[in-house]
mmCIF file of C-alpha atoms in Angstrom:
data_model
loop_
_atom_site.group_PDB
_atom_site.id
_atom_site.type_symbol
_atom_site.label_atom_id
_atom_site.label_comp_id
_atom_site.label_asym_id
_atom_site.label_seq_id
_atom_site.Cartn_x
_atom_site.Cartn_y
_atom_site.Cartn_z
ATOM 1 C CA MET Z 1 -39.779 -40.568 40.504
ATOM 2 C CA ALA Z 2 -41.085 -37.887 38.164
ATOM 3 C CA VAL Z 3 -41.828 -36.203 41.227
ATOM 4 C CA VAL Z 4 -38.648 -36.602 42.971
ATOM 5 C CA ARG Z 5 -36.550 -35.361 40.452
ATOM 6 C CA LYS Z 6 -38.806 -32.301 39.536
ATOM 7 C CA LEU Z 7 -38.314 -31.637 43.536
ATOM 8 C CA ARG Z 8 -34.939 -31.641 43.064
ATOM 9 C CA ALA Z 9 -34.611 -29.399 40.260
ATOM 10 C CA LEU Z 10 -36.642 -27.405 42.483
ATOM 11 C CA HIS Z 11 -34.343 -27.397 45.423
ATOM 12 C CA LEU Z 12 -31.600 -26.651 43.174
ATOM 13 C CA LEU Z 13 -33.374 -23.847 41.683
ATOM 14 C CA ALA Z 14 -34.002 -22.141 44.997
ATOM 15 C CA PHE Z 15 -30.350 -22.882 46.158
ATOM 16 C CA LEU Z 16 -28.945 -21.106 43.090
ATOM 17 C CA THR Z 17 -31.442 -18.508 43.210
ATOM 18 C CA ALA Z 18 -30.231 -17.849 46.741
ATOM 19 C CA LEU Z 19 -26.635 -17.369 46.009
ATOM 20 C CA PHE Z 20 -27.535 -14.838 43.179
ATOM 21 C CA THR Z 21 -29.665 -12.818 45.495
ATOM 22 C CA ALA Z 22 -26.936 -12.893 48.135
ATOM 23 C CA ASN Z 23 -24.384 -11.862 45.607
ATOM 24 C CA HIS Z 24 -26.963 -9.290 44.201
ATOM 25 C CA ALA Z 25 -27.476 -7.803 47.780
ATOM 26 C CA ARG Z 26 -23.780 -7.415 48.430
ATOM 27 C CA GLY Z 27 -23.288 -5.490 44.966
ATOM 28 C CA GLN Z 28 -26.419 -3.439 45.957
ATOM 29 C CA GLU Z 29 -25.034 -2.365 49.290
ATOM 30 C CA GLU Z 30 -21.461 -1.662 47.921
ATOM 31 C CA TRP Z 31 -23.222 1.163 45.325
ATOM 32 C CA ASN Z 32 -24.963 2.616 48.193
ATOM 33 C CA ASP Z 33 -22.447 2.586 51.119
ATOM 34 C CA ASN Z 34 -20.939 6.397 50.498
ATOM 35 C CA GLN Z 35 -17.539 4.370 50.493
ATOM 36 C CA VAL Z 36 -14.622 4.851 48.275
ATOM 37 C CA HIS Z 37 -13.696 1.183 47.172
ATOM 38 C CA GLY Z 38 -10.528 0.388 45.160
ATOM 39 C CA ASP Z 39 -8.724 -2.716 43.724
ATOM 40 C CA LEU Z 40 -5.601 -3.335 41.517
ATOM 41 C CA MET Z 41 -5.236 -6.368 38.972
ATOM 42 C CA PRO Z 42 -2.014 -7.609 37.648
ATOM 43 C CA TYR Z 43 -2.709 -9.647 35.094
ATOM 44 C CA LEU Z 44 -1.267 -11.856 31.983
ATOM 45 C CA VAL Z 45 -2.286 -12.232 28.673
ATOM 46 C CA VAL Z 46 -0.388 -15.249 26.680
ATOM 47 C CA GLY Z 47 -1.930 -14.192 23.022
ATOM 48 C CA GLY Z 48 -1.036 -14.678 19.675
ATOM 49 C CA LEU Z 49 -1.156 -12.256 16.392
ATOM 50 C CA THR Z 50 -2.941 -13.041 12.918
ATOM 51 C CA GLY Z 51 -3.881 -10.073 10.529
ATOM 52 C CA ASP Z 52 -1.900 -7.637 8.420
ATOM 53 C CA LEU Z 53 1.094 -4.998 8.846
ATOM 54 C CA THR Z 54 1.590 -2.148 6.156
ATOM 55 C CA VAL Z 55 4.762 -0.407 6.124
ATOM 56 C CA ALA Z 56 5.479 2.458 3.748
ATOM 57 C CA SER Z 57 2.937 0.407 0.952
ATOM 58 C CA HIS Z 58 4.499 -2.853 1.913
ATOM 59 C CA THR Z 59 2.056 -5.444 3.233
ATOM 60 C CA THR Z 60 3.267 -8.232 5.619
ATOM 61 C CA PRO Z 61 0.812 -10.980 6.718
ATOM 62 C CA ILE Z 62 1.343 -11.608 10.625
ATOM 63 C CA ASP Z 63 0.586 -15.299 12.117
ATOM 64 C CA LYS Z 64 2.675 -15.623 15.136
ATOM 65 C CA SER Z 65 1.540 -17.855 18.008
ATOM 66 C CA ALA Z 66 1.705 -17.446 21.847
ATOM 67 C CA SER Z 67 4.737 -19.218 21.767
ATOM 68 C CA ASP Z 68 6.682 -17.470 18.791
ATOM 69 C CA LEU Z 69 5.788 -14.137 20.706
ATOM 70 C CA PHE Z 70 7.061 -15.547 23.930
ATOM 71 C CA ASN Z 71 10.227 -16.672 22.511
ATOM 72 C CA HIS Z 72 10.711 -12.749 21.464
ATOM 73 C CA LEU Z 73 9.617 -11.343 24.705
ATOM 74 C CA GLN Z 74 12.148 -9.570 26.462
ATOM 75 C CA PHE Z 75 9.753 -7.628 29.212
ATOM 76 C CA GLY Z 76 6.453 -6.944 29.585
ATOM 77 C CA PHE Z 77 3.963 -6.070 32.073
ATOM 78 C CA MET Z 78 0.229 -5.339 32.366
ATOM 79 C CA SER Z 79 -1.782 -4.140 35.339
ATOM 80 C CA ARG Z 80 -5.463 -2.206 35.800
ATOM 81 C CA THR Z 81 -6.910 -0.365 38.593
ATOM 82 C CA HIS Z 82 -10.862 0.416 39.697
ATOM 83 C CA VAL Z 83 -11.787 3.180 42.183
ATOM 84 C CA SER Z 84 -15.593 3.078 42.491
ATOM 85 C CA TYR Z 85 -17.852 5.590 45.026
ATOM 86 C CA ASN Z 86 -21.326 4.230 45.104
ATOM 87 C CA ARG Z 87 -22.987 3.974 41.377
ATOM 88 C CA PHE Z 88 -19.647 5.885 39.965
ATOM 89 C CA PHE Z 89 -16.408 4.658 38.716
ATOM 90 C CA MET Z 90 -13.110 5.399 37.021
ATOM 91 C CA GLY Z 91 -10.294 2.907 35.705
ATOM 92 C CA ALA Z 92 -7.264 2.707 34.160
ATOM 93 C CA ASP Z 93 -5.355 0.089 32.377
ATOM 94 C CA LEU Z 94 -1.775 0.282 31.199
ATOM 95 C CA MET Z 95 -0.132 -3.275 29.321
ATOM 96 C CA TYR Z 96 3.563 -2.779 28.126
ATOM 97 C CA VAL Z 97 5.543 -5.203 25.499
ATOM 98 C CA GLY Z 98 8.923 -5.349 24.304
ATOM 99 C CA LEU Z 99 9.753 -8.060 21.904
ATOM 100 C CA GLY Z 100 12.991 -8.347 20.155
ATOM 101 C CA GLY Z 101 15.012 -10.852 17.626
ATOM 102 C CA SER Z 102 17.912 -10.721 15.374
ATOM 103 C CA THR Z 103 19.517 -12.264 12.508
ATOM 104 C CA SER Z 104 23.215 -12.198 10.964
ATOM 105 C CA LEU Z 105 22.284 -9.087 9.076
ATOM 106 C CA VAL Z 106 19.641 -6.948 11.381
ATOM 107 C CA ASN Z 107 18.860 -6.677 15.296
ATOM 108 C CA VAL Z 108 15.261 -5.859 15.949
ATOM 109 C CA GLY Z 109 13.542 -4.627 18.613
ATOM 110 C CA VAL Z 110 9.470 -3.765 19.178
ATOM 111 C CA ASP Z 111 8.338 -2.197 22.185
ATOM 112 C CA GLN Z 112 4.470 -1.827 22.200
ATOM 113 C CA TRP Z 113 2.427 -0.115 24.965
ATOM 114 C CA THR Z 114 -1.368 0.065 25.018
ATOM 115 C CA GLY Z 115 -2.922 2.131 27.673
ATOM 116 C CA GLU Z 116 -6.746 3.228 28.689
ATOM 117 C CA ALA Z 117 -8.398 5.492 30.614
ATOM 118 C CA LEU Z 118 -12.509 5.380 31.338
ATOM 119 C CA ALA Z 119 -14.869 6.395 33.720
ATOM 120 C CA GLY Z 120 -18.751 4.876 34.012
ATOM 121 C CA TYR Z 121 -21.875 3.917 35.941
ATOM 122 C CA ARG Z 122 -23.143 0.998 37.416
ATOM 123 C CA VAL Z 123 -26.756 0.674 36.354
ATOM 124 C CA THR Z 124 -27.833 -2.286 38.345
ATOM 125 C CA PRO Z 125 -25.524 -4.429 41.259
ATOM 126 C CA THR Z 126 -24.204 -6.632 37.800
ATOM 127 C CA LEU Z 127 -24.072 -3.969 34.982
ATOM 128 C CA LYS Z 128 -21.500 -1.012 34.202
ATOM 129 C CA LEU Z 129 -21.637 0.891 31.101
ATOM 130 C CA PHE Z 130 -18.095 2.968 30.523
ATOM 131 C CA ALA Z 131 -16.613 5.433 28.207
ATOM 132 C CA GLY Z 132 -13.071 6.444 27.773
ATOM 133 C CA THR Z 133 -9.746 6.152 25.391
ATOM 134 C CA ARG Z 134 -7.295 4.110 24.632
ATOM 135 C CA TYR Z 135 -3.850 5.139 23.644
ATOM 136 C CA ASN Z 136 -1.677 3.073 21.393
ATOM 137 C CA ASN Z 137 2.013 3.559 20.345
ATOM 138 C CA THR Z 138 4.381 0.743 18.586
ATOM 139 C CA THR Z 139 7.955 1.747 17.942
ATOM 140 C CA THR Z 140 10.476 -0.389 15.788
ATOM 141 C CA ARG Z 141 14.098 -0.291 15.594
ATOM 142 C CA LEU Z 142 16.683 -1.777 13.473
ATOM 143 C CA ARG Z 143 20.028 -1.943 14.045
ATOM 144 C CA PHE Z 144 22.326 -3.254 11.067
ATOM 145 C CA GLN Z 145 24.884 -5.679 11.843
ATOM 146 C CA GLY Z 146 28.845 -4.812 10.682
ATOM 147 C CA PRO Z 147 31.315 -1.925 11.086
ATOM 148 C CA LEU Z 148 29.080 0.864 9.164
ATOM 149 C CA GLY Z 149 25.663 -0.697 10.906
ATOM 150 C CA THR Z 150 23.118 1.791 11.149
ATOM 151 C CA LEU Z 151 20.241 2.080 13.223
ATOM 152 C CA ARG Z 152 16.857 2.846 11.882
ATOM 153 C CA SER Z 153 13.837 3.740 14.183
ATOM 154 C CA GLY Z 154 9.799 4.806 13.702
ATOM 155 C CA SER Z 155 6.885 5.430 16.022
ATOM 156 C CA VAL Z 156 3.343 5.395 15.432
ATOM 157 C CA THR Z 157 0.978 6.559 18.157
ATOM 158 C CA TRP Z 158 -2.758 6.687 18.013
ATOM 159 C CA TRP Z 159 -6.055 7.351 20.117
ATOM 160 C CA ASP Z 160 -9.178 5.512 20.266
ATOM 161 C CA PRO Z 161 -12.549 6.523 21.904
ATOM 162 C CA ILE Z 162 -14.311 3.635 23.677
ATOM 163 C CA VAL Z 163 -17.923 2.647 24.695
ATOM 164 C CA GLY Z 164 -18.883 -0.455 26.396
ATOM 165 C CA ARG Z 165 -20.404 -2.375 29.308
ATOM 166 C CA GLN Z 166 -19.065 -4.759 31.703
ATOM 167 C CA GLU Z 167 -21.424 -7.680 33.164
ATOM 168 C CA GLU Z 168 -20.960 -9.847 35.775
ATOM 169 C CA PHE Z 169 -23.087 -13.278 36.685
ATOM 170 C CA PRO Z 170 -22.681 -14.844 40.061
ATOM 171 C CA PHE Z 171 -23.414 -18.517 40.052
ATOM 172 C CA ALA Z 172 -22.006 -19.788 43.753
ATOM 173 C CA ASP Z 173 -21.086 -17.796 46.673
ATOM 174 C CA VAL Z 174 -17.513 -17.753 45.854
ATOM 175 C CA PHE Z 175 -17.845 -17.835 41.844
ATOM 176 C CA SER Z 176 -18.873 -15.429 39.332
ATOM 177 C CA PHE Z 177 -18.666 -15.166 35.330
ATOM 178 C CA SER Z 178 -17.929 -11.808 34.041
ATOM 179 C CA ALA Z 179 -17.820 -10.230 30.465
ATOM 180 C CA ARG Z 180 -16.794 -7.166 29.235
ATOM 181 C CA PHE Z 181 -16.957 -5.890 26.051
ATOM 182 C CA ASP Z 182 -15.950 -2.374 23.971
ATOM 183 C CA VAL Z 183 -15.931 -0.978 20.464
ATOM 184 C CA GLY Z 184 -13.972 1.972 19.401
ATOM 185 C CA GLY Z 185 -12.110 3.854 17.282
ATOM 186 C CA PHE Z 186 -15.013 5.501 15.208
ATOM 187 C CA SER Z 187 -12.158 6.392 12.812
ATOM 188 C CA VAL Z 188 -10.635 8.943 15.431
ATOM 189 C CA GLY Z 189 -7.936 6.931 15.701
ATOM 190 C CA SER Z 190 -8.514 3.083 14.742
ATOM 191 C CA ARG Z 191 -11.226 2.788 12.059
ATOM 192 C CA LEU Z 192 -12.353 0.106 14.178
ATOM 193 C CA ALA Z 193 -11.361 -1.407 17.505
ATOM 194 C CA ILE Z 194 -13.241 -3.971 19.411
ATOM 195 C CA ASN Z 195 -12.396 -5.563 22.681
ATOM 196 C CA ALA Z 196 -13.921 -8.402 24.738
ATOM 197 C CA GLU Z 197 -12.551 -10.211 27.974
ATOM 198 C CA PRO Z 198 -14.854 -12.959 29.137
ATOM 199 C CA LEU Z 199 -13.527 -14.361 32.726
ATOM 200 C CA LEU Z 200 -14.356 -17.065 35.121
ATOM 201 C CA ASN Z 201 -13.698 -15.612 38.747
ATOM 202 C CA LEU Z 202 -12.776 -17.368 41.880
ATOM 203 C CA HIS Z 203 -13.610 -14.829 44.963
ATOM 204 C CA ASN Z 204 -10.633 -16.432 47.450
ATOM 205 C CA ASN Z 205 -12.257 -13.976 50.335
ATOM 206 C CA LYS Z 206 -13.133 -10.000 50.417
ATOM 207 C CA HIS Z 207 -9.556 -9.146 49.334
ATOM 208 C CA VAL Z 208 -8.502 -11.787 46.742
ATOM 209 C CA THR Z 209 -10.435 -12.635 43.610
ATOM 210 C CA THR Z 210 -8.397 -14.731 41.049
ATOM 211 C CA SER Z 211 -9.524 -15.028 37.228
ATOM 212 C CA ILE Z 212 -8.952 -16.897 34.161
ATOM 213 C CA GLY Z 213 -10.762 -16.502 30.538
ATOM 214 C CA TRP Z 214 -9.681 -14.866 27.464
ATOM 215 C CA LYS Z 215 -8.990 -11.798 25.871
ATOM 216 C CA PHE Z 216 -9.557 -10.443 22.269
ATOM 217 C CA LEU Z 217 -8.568 -7.278 20.691
ATOM 218 C CA TYR Z 218 -8.950 -6.712 17.311
ATOM 219 C CA GLN Z 219 -7.460 -3.197 15.922
ATOM 220 C CA ASN Z 220 -7.730 -1.815 12.429
ATOM 221 C CA TYR Z 221 -5.804 1.691 12.598
ATOM 222 C CA VAL Z 222 -4.927 3.301 9.103
ATOM 223 C CA ASP Z 223 -2.339 6.292 8.385
ATOM 224 C CA SER Z 224 -2.023 6.882 4.701
ATOM 225 C CA SER Z 225 0.168 10.233 4.689
ATOM 226 C CA ARG Z 226 2.695 7.144 5.965
ATOM 227 C CA GLY Z 227 1.500 4.194 3.929
ATOM 228 C CA PHE Z 228 0.836 2.284 7.141
ATOM 229 C CA GLU Z 229 -1.510 -0.050 8.500
ATOM 230 C CA TYR Z 230 -2.072 -2.189 11.562
ATOM 231 C CA ASP Z 231 -5.171 -4.667 10.793
ATOM 232 C CA ALA Z 232 -4.606 -7.311 13.392
ATOM 233 C CA LEU Z 233 -6.453 -9.722 15.971
ATOM 234 C CA MET Z 234 -4.411 -10.372 18.814
ATOM 235 C CA GLN Z 235 -6.335 -13.066 21.406
ATOM 236 C CA GLY Z 236 -5.145 -15.315 23.662
ATOM 237 C CA PRO Z 237 -5.386 -16.987 27.605
ATOM 238 C CA MET Z 238 -5.872 -14.390 30.450
ATOM 239 C CA ALA Z 239 -4.966 -14.928 33.999
ATOM 240 C CA GLY Z 240 -5.224 -11.721 36.499
ATOM 241 C CA LEU Z 241 -5.249 -11.651 40.635
ATOM 242 C CA THR Z 242 -7.300 -8.679 42.118
ATOM 243 C CA ILE Z 243 -6.480 -7.329 45.088
ATOM 244 C CA ARG Z 244 -9.339 -5.284 46.916
ATOM 245 C CA ILE Z 245 -7.959 -2.215 48.703
#
């Protein structure tokens, strides 16, 4: 029985190795085929937010679950694109979230934009290294109720240089696990910014891939002249659909 179990384990190892090698070979062919490849990925992050927000030197703790933010969501969209030629690639990501709420005294609106532009190099069929920049903008509007109601608004914008890596690990003919990690800020924009995205991918066919996983985005940005600090972690489930062109 011990011999049978060993043989079964060897067969399983050989099977998984063959699947990995097939995916590896496809990646090898793509980075040397002298053709332009592109994809579009609309996605959704249902995230919560925890941390501290300091405005005019007044600090307010933040502890909002995904359902709290969803209840105040007015509009949002998230999408990323990727273009590659052999080992070189470029990418862009745009995320907008509009939140709103009201009390008997004030209507509150918050618009948050996050955008990325990056370029990189495919070191191996499964490993990519990249560098780029992340744009952040938060605009807040306060409209006070009543006949003498006034409107107050403020906007904060900052840019973060980022460097990172992305790896993909095929483990079956139609499945793979991918992980992206990048770090940025370096006190150019944020003091520190960290982004991580572990994803499970189902390759439905050669044109469509479905992904589910988790997104983490931590940012610590300080503008001392305005008494502003954003020190928060956004995290939550992430789902996307990649359409290969």
